[in-house]
Amino acid sequence: MAGVVFLVLLCISAGTMVGVRGEDPYLFFTWNVTYGTLSPLGVPQQVILINNQFPGPNINSTSNNNIVINVFNNLDEPFLLTWSGIQQRKNSWQDGVLGTNCPILPGTNFTYHFQVKDQIGSYFYYPTTGMHRTAGGFGGLRINSRLLIPVPYADPEDDYTVILNDWYTKSHTALQKLLDSGRTLARPDGVLVNGKNAMGDGKDEPLFTMKPGKTYKYRICNAGLKNTLNFRIQGHTMKLVEMEGSHVVQNVYESLDVHVGQCFSVLVTANQDPKDYYMVASTRFNKQVLTGKGIIRYTNGKDPASPELPEAPVGWAWSLNQFRSFRWNLTASAARPNPQGSYHYGSINITRTIKLINSASQEGGKLRYALNGVSHVNPETPLKLAEYYGSRRQGVQV
Ligand SMILES: *[C@@H]1O[C@H](CO)[C@@H](O)[C@H](O)[C@H]1NC(C)=O
Ligand SMILES: *[C@@H]1O[C@H](CO)[C@@H](O)[C@H](O)[C@H]1NC(C)=O
Ligand SMILES: *[C@@H]1O[C@H](CO)[C@@H](O)[C@H](O)[C@H]1NC(C)=O
Ligand SMILES: *[C@@H]1O[C@H](CO)[C@@H](O)[C@H](O)[C@H]1NC(C)=O
Ligand SMILES: *[C@@H]1O[C@H](CO)[C@@H](O)[C@H](O)[C@H]1NC(C)=O
């Protein structure tokens, strides 16, 4: 144990030697990660809070901002956060993935530094340690365009983040025990919209409000575990404006299939009767459909949301066809990996084909998932530590 603490101390001091340089503005955050008790599906359960919030705080940043987040781990287990979709994390100390990063030990803190360089769009962060993501610790991360960069739509009245999750009422430790005893996680117990599921008993507090006639940006992310979620808003259409960091051709959708890890930015205009409306997220591709709801309220509205929910699409084909309708807007501003057209995808000759096959099997009585028969095992020496001491060839398991 003393050895582990020693290694991690070395790890932390090595990690903090690399600072963030540059003249771009800085955003500083201090986050306190703790357990709390909430009842998102009506049953009290342990959740992971950041600064007492579930989901965690939104990071509202602008392209090229330097972000500094001092994370205090007050859980009883090691903890790490990753910044999904952020391309430039300065260096791999900021990745937040076990195996490259040392976890933040209970009772200690670690400061992430990264720059959201040349990026725009909607993203989210989440814990990568153990089953923590099933308990919380996730939240939205938005990158606004700098003022001098034109955006292909008018400034919305406000900007809302919607984090969707399939959700278990079992604690993350109970879920881990299931896998460790060779069993599966089975089906989730419900779907959450920003950590809640509206009961429809007239007492639901709205998650968002809209002024009549105004247009709002909603950033919708699926931070869940297993299920694609179909997202729709009663009586309203959504104009898709951004996905995966790029402005897109602005098609209008009645619903969107949001796959695990995906985010979309859409515009919604408050052009219906002034009352409450449900946002609905329901699981796809399973016989048993789980549904989560959240309330949007018109500021001049009086009536509750209609209990009649908009129907979800059925089948895989619908989802594939919807995906085919997404197109980059090639004339809009965006950070792009490389000049438009220079890849000439259609004319590249295939020289090698790699198949990835997923599987599940028992390993010493535990259930483990694998790609091409290989499952993740944490190396005995964290990779970054091995790199720091140049001991790559001395018995480090990769
Ligand atoms: C974090 O929260 C815990 C529990 O509320 C509290 O005891 C602790 O002082 C807080 N730490 C920081 C750094 O705010
Ligand atoms: C987010 O940051 C932008 C740019 O600093 C600011 O204009 C906007 O008001 C912020 N939005 C929220 C919801 O904090
Ligand atoms: C831990 O927090 C303290 C107090 O804010 C700060 O001075 C220190 O740099 C942090 N340590 C790490 C490793 O981030
Ligand atoms: C693409 O972006 C340009 C530049 O902002 C805009 O004028 C145009 O309307 C957009 N096209 C579509 C199809 O969304
Ligand atoms: C692909 O192969 C064909 C036939 O060998 C060749 O003519 C062509 O130049 C190759 N294309 C590229 C992009 O290498």
Short mmCIF file of C-alpha atoms and ligand atoms in Angstrom, two decimals:
data_model
loop_
_atom_site.label_atom_id
_atom_site.label_comp_id
_atom_site.label_asym_id
_atom_site.label_seq_id
_atom_site.Cartn_x
_atom_site.Cartn_y
_atom_site.Cartn_z
CA MET A 1 0.00 0.00 0.00
CA ALA A 2 2.82 2.39 0.91
CA GLY A 3 4.36 1.55 -2.47
CA VAL A 4 1.15 2.47 -4.27
CA VAL A 5 0.92 5.80 -2.47
CA PHE A 6 4.56 6.50 -3.30
CA LEU A 7 4.00 5.75 -6.99
CA VAL A 8 0.94 7.93 -7.16
CA LEU A 9 2.71 10.83 -5.45
CA LEU A 10 5.46 10.59 -8.06
CA CYS A 11 2.81 10.46 -10.71
CA ILE A 12 1.07 13.60 -9.49
CA SER A 13 4.25 15.61 -9.16
CA ALA A 14 5.35 14.57 -12.64
CA GLY A 15 1.94 15.49 -14.03
CA THR A 16 1.89 18.98 -12.62
CA MET A 17 5.31 19.89 -14.01
CA VAL A 18 3.72 20.47 -17.39
CA GLY A 19 1.90 23.78 -17.25
CA VAL A 20 -0.39 25.51 -19.73
CA ARG A 21 1.23 28.31 -21.72
CA GLY A 22 -0.22 30.86 -24.10
CA GLU A 23 -2.16 34.09 -24.06
CA ASP A 24 -5.65 32.71 -24.49
CA PRO A 25 -8.05 33.30 -21.58
CA TYR A 26 -8.13 30.93 -18.60
CA LEU A 27 -11.17 29.41 -16.91
CA PHE A 28 -10.54 28.07 -13.39
CA PHE A 29 -12.75 25.55 -11.59
CA THR A 30 -12.54 23.77 -8.25
CA TRP A 31 -14.58 20.60 -8.12
CA ASN A 32 -15.46 18.55 -5.06
CA VAL A 33 -16.42 14.97 -5.93
CA THR A 34 -18.54 13.34 -3.22
CA TYR A 35 -21.21 10.71 -2.73
CA GLY A 36 -24.77 11.82 -2.17
CA THR A 37 -28.21 10.24 -1.94
CA LEU A 38 -30.82 11.05 -4.60
CA SER A 39 -33.91 9.27 -5.91
CA PRO A 40 -33.87 9.89 -9.66
CA LEU A 41 -36.22 6.92 -10.25
CA GLY A 42 -38.12 7.24 -6.97
CA VAL A 43 -35.81 4.90 -5.03
CA PRO A 44 -33.08 6.47 -2.84
CA GLN A 45 -29.62 5.51 -4.12
CA GLN A 46 -26.00 6.54 -3.90
CA VAL A 47 -24.90 8.92 -6.65
CA ILE A 48 -21.66 10.76 -7.45
CA LEU A 49 -21.97 14.52 -7.11
CA ILE A 50 -19.66 17.28 -8.30
CA ASN A 51 -20.04 20.40 -6.15
CA ASN A 52 -23.31 18.87 -4.90
CA GLN A 53 -24.67 18.69 -8.46
CA PHE A 54 -25.98 15.73 -10.44
CA PRO A 55 -25.29 15.89 -13.35
CA GLY A 56 -22.09 17.83 -12.63
CA PRO A 57 -21.54 21.52 -13.47
CA ASN A 58 -21.60 22.67 -17.09
CA ILE A 59 -18.34 23.95 -18.48
CA ASN A 60 -19.16 26.95 -20.66
CA SER A 61 -16.04 27.71 -22.68
CA THR A 62 -15.03 29.47 -25.89
CA SER A 63 -12.61 28.21 -28.58
CA ASN A 64 -8.97 28.39 -27.43
CA ASN A 65 -9.81 28.91 -23.73
CA ASN A 66 -7.42 27.29 -21.27
CA ILE A 67 -9.33 25.23 -18.75
CA VAL A 68 -7.91 24.48 -15.31
CA ILE A 69 -9.95 22.15 -13.09
CA ASN A 70 -8.74 21.22 -9.62
CA VAL A 71 -10.60 17.99 -8.78
CA PHE A 72 -10.84 16.89 -5.11
CA ASN A 73 -11.72 13.21 -4.82
CA ASN A 74 -13.79 12.72 -1.67
CA LEU A 75 -15.05 9.27 -2.70
CA ASP A 76 -13.71 6.14 -1.01
CA GLU A 77 -12.30 4.90 -4.35
CA PRO A 78 -9.73 6.21 -6.87
CA PHE A 79 -11.38 8.49 -9.45
CA LEU A 80 -10.59 9.97 -12.88
CA LEU A 81 -12.42 12.22 -15.35
CA THR A 82 -12.03 12.29 -19.12
CA TRP A 83 -13.01 15.09 -21.52
CA SER A 84 -14.82 13.31 -24.31
CA GLY A 85 -14.17 14.78 -27.75
CA ILE A 86 -11.68 17.42 -26.65
CA GLN A 87 -8.96 17.05 -29.25
CA GLN A 88 -6.09 18.92 -27.66
CA ARG A 89 -5.49 18.06 -24.05
CA LYS A 90 -1.96 19.54 -24.15
CA ASN A 91 -0.49 16.21 -23.10
CA SER A 92 -1.64 12.76 -22.12
CA TRP A 93 -1.57 13.59 -18.40
CA GLN A 94 -4.95 15.18 -19.08
CA ASP A 95 -6.55 12.13 -20.74
CA GLY A 96 -8.08 10.88 -17.54
CA VAL A 97 -8.01 7.23 -18.54
CA LEU A 98 -6.69 4.47 -16.29
CA GLY A 99 -3.59 2.90 -17.74
CA THR A 100 -2.13 6.19 -18.93
CA ASN A 101 -3.14 8.37 -15.96
CA CYS A 102 -2.77 7.60 -12.29
CA PRO A 103 -6.16 7.78 -10.63
CA ILE A 104 -6.85 10.54 -8.10
CA LEU A 105 -6.63 8.73 -4.77
CA PRO A 106 -9.38 9.22 -2.18
CA GLY A 107 -8.78 12.35 -0.13
CA THR A 108 -6.41 13.90 -2.69
CA ASN A 109 -6.74 16.31 -5.60
CA PHE A 110 -5.37 16.62 -9.12
CA THR A 111 -5.50 19.61 -11.46
CA TYR A 112 -6.40 19.08 -15.10
CA HIS A 113 -5.09 21.69 -17.57
CA PHE A 114 -6.22 21.61 -21.18
CA GLN A 115 -6.99 23.96 -24.01
CA VAL A 116 -10.12 23.70 -26.18
CA LYS A 117 -7.99 24.66 -29.17
CA ASP A 118 -9.62 25.40 -32.55
CA GLN A 119 -12.80 23.60 -31.53
CA ILE A 120 -16.48 24.44 -31.20
CA GLY A 121 -19.47 22.33 -30.23
CA SER A 122 -21.19 20.23 -27.58
CA TYR A 123 -19.37 17.60 -25.53
CA PHE A 124 -19.49 16.00 -22.09
CA TYR A 125 -17.06 14.77 -19.46
CA TYR A 126 -17.41 11.55 -17.44
CA PRO A 127 -15.57 9.31 -14.98
CA THR A 128 -13.49 6.46 -16.44
CA THR A 129 -12.76 4.57 -13.24
CA GLY A 130 -14.60 1.34 -12.38
CA MET A 131 -18.35 1.68 -12.79
CA HIS A 132 -18.43 5.35 -11.65
CA ARG A 133 -20.18 6.50 -14.81
CA THR A 134 -23.25 4.48 -13.75
CA ALA A 135 -23.50 6.67 -10.62
CA GLY A 136 -22.89 10.17 -12.02
CA GLY A 137 -19.84 12.41 -12.20
CA PHE A 138 -20.71 13.43 -15.76
CA GLY A 139 -21.72 16.82 -17.13
CA GLY A 140 -21.85 19.05 -20.20
CA LEU A 141 -18.90 20.79 -21.84
CA ARG A 142 -19.71 23.43 -24.42
CA ILE A 143 -17.32 25.33 -26.64
CA ASN A 144 -18.74 28.54 -28.10
CA SER A 145 -17.31 30.14 -31.24
CA ARG A 146 -15.09 33.16 -30.68
CA LEU A 147 -16.89 36.43 -31.39
CA LEU A 148 -14.99 37.14 -34.61
CA ILE A 149 -15.90 33.76 -36.15
CA PRO A 150 -19.26 33.80 -37.99
CA VAL A 151 -21.79 31.19 -36.88
CA PRO A 152 -24.37 30.02 -39.47
CA TYR A 153 -27.45 30.90 -37.38
CA ALA A 154 -28.72 33.78 -35.27
CA ASP A 155 -27.71 33.98 -31.61
CA PRO A 156 -30.22 31.88 -29.64
CA GLU A 157 -32.12 33.38 -26.72
CA ASP A 158 -30.42 30.91 -24.36
CA ASP A 159 -28.31 27.79 -24.43
CA TYR A 160 -29.44 24.62 -22.63
CA THR A 161 -27.62 21.34 -21.99
CA VAL A 162 -29.60 18.10 -21.89
CA ILE A 163 -27.71 15.06 -20.56
CA LEU A 164 -29.50 11.76 -21.20
CA ASN A 165 -28.69 8.47 -19.45
CA ASP A 166 -29.97 4.95 -19.25
CA TRP A 167 -29.92 4.37 -15.51
CA TYR A 168 -29.69 1.63 -12.88
CA THR A 169 -31.09 1.91 -9.38
CA LYS A 170 -28.28 -0.41 -8.17
CA SER A 171 -25.16 1.33 -6.88
CA HIS A 172 -21.99 1.30 -8.95
CA THR A 173 -20.41 -1.12 -6.46
CA ALA A 174 -23.38 -3.52 -6.75
CA LEU A 175 -23.13 -3.36 -10.56
CA GLN A 176 -19.40 -4.09 -10.39
CA LYS A 177 -20.09 -7.09 -8.13
CA LEU A 178 -22.51 -8.44 -10.75
CA LEU A 179 -19.78 -8.38 -13.42
CA ASP A 180 -17.20 -9.75 -10.98
CA SER A 181 -19.45 -12.70 -10.18
CA GLY A 182 -19.77 -13.53 -13.87
CA ARG A 183 -23.25 -12.10 -14.37
CA THR A 184 -24.41 -9.36 -16.74
CA LEU A 185 -25.66 -5.89 -15.84
CA ALA A 186 -29.07 -6.83 -17.23
CA ARG A 187 -31.42 -4.09 -18.35
CA PRO A 188 -31.27 -0.55 -16.97
CA ASP A 189 -34.17 0.49 -14.72
CA GLY A 190 -35.03 3.73 -16.47
CA VAL A 191 -33.92 6.75 -18.47
CA LEU A 192 -32.94 10.11 -16.98
CA VAL A 193 -33.11 13.60 -18.48
CA ASN A 194 -30.61 15.82 -16.62
CA GLY A 195 -30.61 13.40 -13.70
CA LYS A 196 -34.41 13.33 -13.35
CA ASN A 197 -37.49 11.65 -14.69
CA ALA A 198 -40.66 13.77 -14.60
CA MET A 199 -43.47 11.95 -12.78
CA GLY A 200 -46.33 13.69 -14.58
CA ASP A 201 -48.15 14.31 -11.28
CA GLY A 202 -48.35 18.08 -11.83
CA LYS A 203 -45.54 18.74 -9.35
CA ASP A 204 -42.61 18.44 -11.77
CA GLU A 205 -40.34 21.45 -11.84
CA PRO A 206 -39.38 22.53 -15.36
CA LEU A 207 -35.80 21.83 -16.45
CA PHE A 208 -35.93 24.75 -18.88
CA THR A 209 -38.15 27.72 -19.68
CA MET A 210 -38.78 29.35 -23.05
CA LYS A 211 -40.19 32.77 -23.89
CA PRO A 212 -42.89 32.60 -26.56
CA GLY A 213 -41.59 33.25 -30.07
CA LYS A 214 -37.91 32.90 -29.08
CA THR A 215 -35.42 30.33 -30.40
CA TYR A 216 -33.22 28.30 -28.03
CA LYS A 217 -30.20 26.10 -28.50
CA TYR A 218 -30.38 22.68 -26.89
CA ARG A 219 -27.25 20.55 -26.61
CA ILE A 220 -28.32 16.93 -26.27
CA CYS A 221 -25.79 14.26 -25.18
CA ASN A 222 -26.17 10.55 -24.42
CA ALA A 223 -23.87 9.95 -21.43
CA GLY A 224 -25.47 6.56 -20.74
CA LEU A 225 -24.06 3.07 -20.70
CA LYS A 226 -25.79 0.81 -23.20
CA ASN A 227 -28.78 2.24 -24.99
CA THR A 228 -29.29 4.45 -27.99
CA LEU A 229 -31.93 6.97 -26.92
CA ASN A 230 -34.48 8.58 -29.20
CA PHE A 231 -34.98 12.23 -28.15
CA ARG A 232 -38.01 14.33 -29.05
CA ILE A 233 -39.95 17.33 -27.73
CA GLN A 234 -43.74 17.27 -27.67
CA GLY A 235 -45.19 19.56 -30.36
CA HIS A 236 -41.80 20.95 -31.44
CA THR A 237 -39.30 20.20 -34.18
CA MET A 238 -35.54 20.49 -33.84
CA LYS A 239 -33.26 22.16 -36.37
CA LEU A 240 -29.89 20.40 -36.26
CA VAL A 241 -27.01 22.93 -36.39
CA GLU A 242 -23.95 21.14 -35.04
CA MET A 243 -22.65 17.66 -34.30
CA GLU A 244 -19.20 16.31 -33.45
CA GLY A 245 -17.66 19.78 -33.56
CA SER A 246 -18.89 20.80 -37.03
CA HIS A 247 -21.71 22.96 -38.32
CA VAL A 248 -24.04 20.83 -40.40
CA VAL A 249 -26.65 21.37 -43.09
CA GLN A 250 -29.62 22.57 -41.06
CA ASN A 251 -32.23 19.84 -41.50
CA VAL A 252 -35.35 19.78 -39.32
CA TYR A 253 -36.10 16.61 -37.30
CA GLU A 254 -39.06 15.45 -35.21
CA SER A 255 -36.76 13.18 -33.22
CA LEU A 256 -33.08 12.25 -33.09
CA ASP A 257 -31.46 8.92 -32.29
CA VAL A 258 -28.64 9.81 -29.91
CA HIS A 259 -26.13 6.97 -29.63
CA VAL A 260 -24.02 6.44 -26.50
CA GLY A 261 -21.32 9.10 -26.39
CA GLN A 262 -22.94 11.30 -29.03
CA CYS A 263 -24.03 14.97 -28.76
CA PHE A 264 -26.17 17.12 -31.05
CA SER A 265 -26.84 20.89 -31.01
CA VAL A 266 -30.32 21.84 -32.19
CA LEU A 267 -32.44 25.00 -32.35
CA VAL A 268 -35.98 24.89 -30.96
CA THR A 269 -38.46 27.75 -31.43
CA ALA A 270 -41.18 28.32 -28.85
CA ASN A 271 -43.97 28.59 -31.42
CA GLN A 272 -46.71 26.45 -29.79
CA ASP A 273 -49.51 27.08 -27.29
CA PRO A 274 -48.06 28.51 -24.05
CA LYS A 275 -47.93 25.54 -21.63
CA ASP A 276 -45.61 22.75 -20.50
CA TYR A 277 -44.13 20.21 -22.91
CA TYR A 278 -42.32 16.96 -22.27
CA MET A 279 -38.86 16.26 -23.58
CA VAL A 280 -38.87 12.50 -24.09
CA ALA A 281 -35.95 10.08 -24.33
CA SER A 282 -36.69 6.40 -24.95
CA THR A 283 -34.51 3.36 -25.48
CA ARG A 284 -34.15 1.95 -29.01
CA PHE A 285 -33.56 -1.51 -30.51
CA ASN A 286 -34.96 -3.45 -27.52
CA LYS A 287 -38.40 -5.00 -27.08
CA GLN A 288 -38.84 -3.45 -23.67
CA VAL A 289 -38.84 0.34 -24.11
CA LEU A 290 -37.77 2.54 -21.19
CA THR A 291 -38.78 6.19 -21.28
CA GLY A 292 -37.46 9.26 -19.45
CA LYS A 293 -39.15 12.65 -19.41
CA GLY A 294 -38.29 16.25 -18.54
CA ILE A 295 -40.42 19.41 -18.61
CA ILE A 296 -39.98 22.54 -20.72
CA ARG A 297 -42.21 25.44 -19.62
CA TYR A 298 -43.34 28.48 -21.59
CA THR A 299 -42.85 31.58 -19.42
CA ASN A 300 -46.46 32.60 -20.08
CA GLY A 301 -47.77 29.03 -19.80
CA LYS A 302 -50.36 27.75 -17.32
CA ASP A 303 -51.34 24.24 -18.39
CA PRO A 304 -49.44 21.03 -17.64
CA ALA A 305 -47.89 18.92 -20.36
CA SER A 306 -50.20 16.54 -22.20
CA PRO A 307 -49.73 12.94 -21.03
CA GLU A 308 -49.80 11.84 -24.67
CA LEU A 309 -46.16 11.36 -25.65
CA PRO A 310 -44.93 11.60 -29.25
CA GLU A 311 -44.25 8.17 -30.75
CA ALA A 312 -40.74 6.86 -31.15
CA PRO A 313 -39.52 5.52 -34.49
CA VAL A 314 -39.16 1.75 -34.86
CA GLY A 315 -36.33 -0.35 -36.28
CA TRP A 316 -32.70 0.01 -37.31
CA ALA A 317 -33.34 1.26 -40.84
CA TRP A 318 -34.88 4.49 -39.56
CA SER A 319 -31.75 5.21 -37.55
CA LEU A 320 -29.37 4.46 -40.41
CA ASN A 321 -31.40 6.63 -42.77
CA GLN A 322 -31.39 9.47 -40.28
CA PHE A 323 -27.63 9.17 -39.94
CA ARG A 324 -27.27 9.35 -43.74
CA SER A 325 -29.13 12.67 -43.70
CA PHE A 326 -26.41 14.36 -41.60
CA ARG A 327 -24.14 16.52 -43.80
CA TRP A 328 -21.32 18.91 -43.05
CA ASN A 329 -22.03 22.50 -44.09
CA LEU A 330 -18.86 22.89 -46.13
CA THR A 331 -19.18 26.67 -46.37
CA ALA A 332 -19.69 27.32 -42.64
CA SER A 333 -16.88 28.02 -40.18
CA ALA A 334 -15.42 25.11 -38.27
CA ALA A 335 -12.21 23.55 -37.17
CA ARG A 336 -11.60 20.76 -39.66
CA PRO A 337 -9.07 17.99 -39.48
CA ASN A 338 -7.77 18.82 -42.94
CA PRO A 339 -8.66 20.90 -45.99
CA GLN A 340 -11.96 19.89 -47.52
CA GLY A 341 -11.64 17.20 -50.14
CA SER A 342 -7.96 16.45 -49.66
CA TYR A 343 -8.61 12.92 -48.44
CA HIS A 344 -10.30 11.82 -51.73
CA TYR A 345 -11.93 9.00 -49.79
CA GLY A 346 -13.52 7.45 -52.87
CA SER A 347 -10.19 6.90 -54.63
CA ILE A 348 -8.11 5.48 -51.79
CA ASN A 349 -7.22 1.86 -52.53
CA ILE A 350 -7.85 -0.55 -49.69
CA THR A 351 -4.61 -2.28 -48.70
CA ARG A 352 -5.63 -3.88 -45.42
CA THR A 353 -8.95 -4.81 -43.82
CA ILE A 354 -9.24 -5.06 -40.05
CA LYS A 355 -12.25 -6.71 -38.45
CA LEU A 356 -13.23 -5.82 -34.89
CA ILE A 357 -15.36 -8.48 -33.23
CA ASN A 358 -16.80 -7.98 -29.78
CA SER A 359 -17.36 -10.85 -27.39
CA ALA A 360 -18.14 -11.65 -23.77
CA SER A 361 -16.58 -14.46 -21.78
CA GLN A 362 -15.82 -15.63 -18.26
CA GLU A 363 -12.35 -14.96 -16.91
CA GLY A 364 -11.67 -16.49 -13.50
CA GLY A 365 -15.38 -16.41 -12.66
CA LYS A 366 -15.71 -12.76 -13.80
CA LEU A 367 -17.63 -11.55 -16.84
CA ARG A 368 -15.34 -9.66 -19.18
CA TYR A 369 -16.01 -8.01 -22.52
CA ALA A 370 -13.40 -8.11 -25.27
CA LEU A 371 -12.48 -6.85 -28.74
CA ASN A 372 -10.96 -9.58 -30.91
CA GLY A 373 -10.61 -11.69 -27.77
CA VAL A 374 -8.56 -9.06 -25.91
CA SER A 375 -9.90 -7.48 -22.74
CA HIS A 376 -8.48 -4.44 -20.95
CA VAL A 377 -6.16 -5.16 -18.02
CA ASN A 378 -4.66 -2.32 -16.03
CA PRO A 379 -0.86 -2.45 -16.33
CA GLU A 380 1.05 -3.10 -13.09
CA THR A 381 3.01 0.11 -13.64
CA PRO A 382 0.94 3.01 -15.00
CA LEU A 383 2.15 3.72 -18.55
CA LYS A 384 2.92 7.38 -17.91
CA LEU A 385 5.04 6.48 -14.92
CA ALA A 386 6.90 3.89 -16.97
CA GLU A 387 7.48 6.52 -19.66
CA TYR A 388 8.65 9.10 -17.11
CA TYR A 389 11.29 6.71 -15.78
CA GLY A 390 12.10 5.32 -19.24
CA SER A 391 11.30 1.82 -18.05
CA ARG A 392 9.16 0.87 -21.01
CA ARG A 393 11.11 -2.32 -21.63
CA GLN A 394 11.34 -3.42 -18.00
CA GLY A 395 8.36 -5.60 -17.46
CA VAL A 396 5.56 -3.16 -18.14
CA GLN A 397 2.49 -5.00 -19.38
CA VAL A 398 0.69 -3.27 -22.21
C1 LIG B 1 -15.98 18.51 -0.19
O1 LIG B 1 -17.21 18.13 0.37
C2 LIG B 1 -17.03 17.43 1.59
C3 LIG B 1 -18.39 16.88 2.01
O2 LIG B 1 -19.36 17.90 1.92
C4 LIG B 1 -16.44 18.38 2.63
O3 LIG B 1 -16.24 17.70 3.84
C5 LIG B 1 -15.10 18.89 2.10
O4 LIG B 1 -14.58 19.86 2.96
C6 LIG B 1 -15.26 19.49 0.71
N1 LIG B 1 -13.94 19.77 0.16
C7 LIG B 1 -13.66 20.85 -0.55
C8 LIG B 1 -12.27 20.97 -1.08
O5 LIG B 1 -14.48 21.71 -0.78
C1 LIG B 2 -21.25 31.17 -21.80
O1 LIG B 2 -20.11 31.92 -22.15
C2 LIG B 2 -20.40 32.92 -23.14
C3 LIG B 2 -19.07 33.51 -23.58
O2 LIG B 2 -18.32 33.94 -22.46
C4 LIG B 2 -21.34 33.94 -22.55
O3 LIG B 2 -21.66 34.92 -23.51
C5 LIG B 2 -22.62 33.23 -22.14
O4 LIG B 2 -23.49 34.13 -21.49
C6 LIG B 2 -22.32 32.08 -21.22
N1 LIG B 2 -23.54 31.32 -21.06
C7 LIG B 2 -23.92 30.81 -19.90
C8 LIG B 2 -25.21 30.06 -19.91
O5 LIG B 2 -23.24 30.93 -18.89
C1 LIG B 3 -4.46 20.55 -4.76
O1 LIG B 3 -5.16 21.70 -4.34
C2 LIG B 3 -4.31 22.71 -3.81
C3 LIG B 3 -5.20 23.78 -3.19
O2 LIG B 3 -6.06 24.32 -4.11
C4 LIG B 3 -3.42 23.24 -4.91
O3 LIG B 3 -2.55 24.24 -4.44
C5 LIG B 3 -2.59 22.07 -5.45
O4 LIG B 3 -1.83 22.50 -6.57
C6 LIG B 3 -3.50 20.93 -5.88
N1 LIG B 3 -2.68 19.78 -6.22
C7 LIG B 3 -2.75 19.15 -7.38
C8 LIG B 3 -1.84 17.96 -7.54
O5 LIG B 3 -3.47 19.51 -8.27
C1 LIG B 4 -24.02 26.90 -44.41
O1 LIG B 4 -23.33 27.95 -43.81
C2 LIG B 4 -23.39 29.16 -44.57
C3 LIG B 4 -22.43 30.15 -43.95
O2 LIG B 4 -22.79 30.52 -42.65
C4 LIG B 4 -24.84 29.63 -44.58
O3 LIG B 4 -24.94 30.84 -45.30
C5 LIG B 4 -25.69 28.55 -45.23
O4 LIG B 4 -27.05 28.91 -45.17
C6 LIG B 4 -25.49 27.21 -44.58
N1 LIG B 4 -26.13 26.20 -45.39
C7 LIG B 4 -26.98 25.28 -44.92
C8 LIG B 4 -27.54 24.35 -45.93
O5 LIG B 4 -27.28 25.17 -43.74
C1 LIG B 5 -5.38 2.59 -56.78
O1 LIG B 5 -5.02 1.50 -57.60
C2 LIG B 5 -5.12 1.75 -59.01
C3 LIG B 5 -4.86 0.45 -59.75
O2 LIG B 5 -3.66 -0.15 -59.29
C4 LIG B 5 -4.14 2.87 -59.39
O3 LIG B 5 -4.25 3.17 -60.76
C5 LIG B 5 -4.47 4.09 -58.56
O4 LIG B 5 -3.53 5.12 -58.83
C6 LIG B 5 -4.49 3.78 -57.08
N1 LIG B 5 -5.00 4.95 -56.37
C7 LIG B 5 -4.32 5.53 -55.36
C8 LIG B 5 -5.00 6.73 -54.75
O5 LIG B 5 -3.25 5.14 -54.95
#
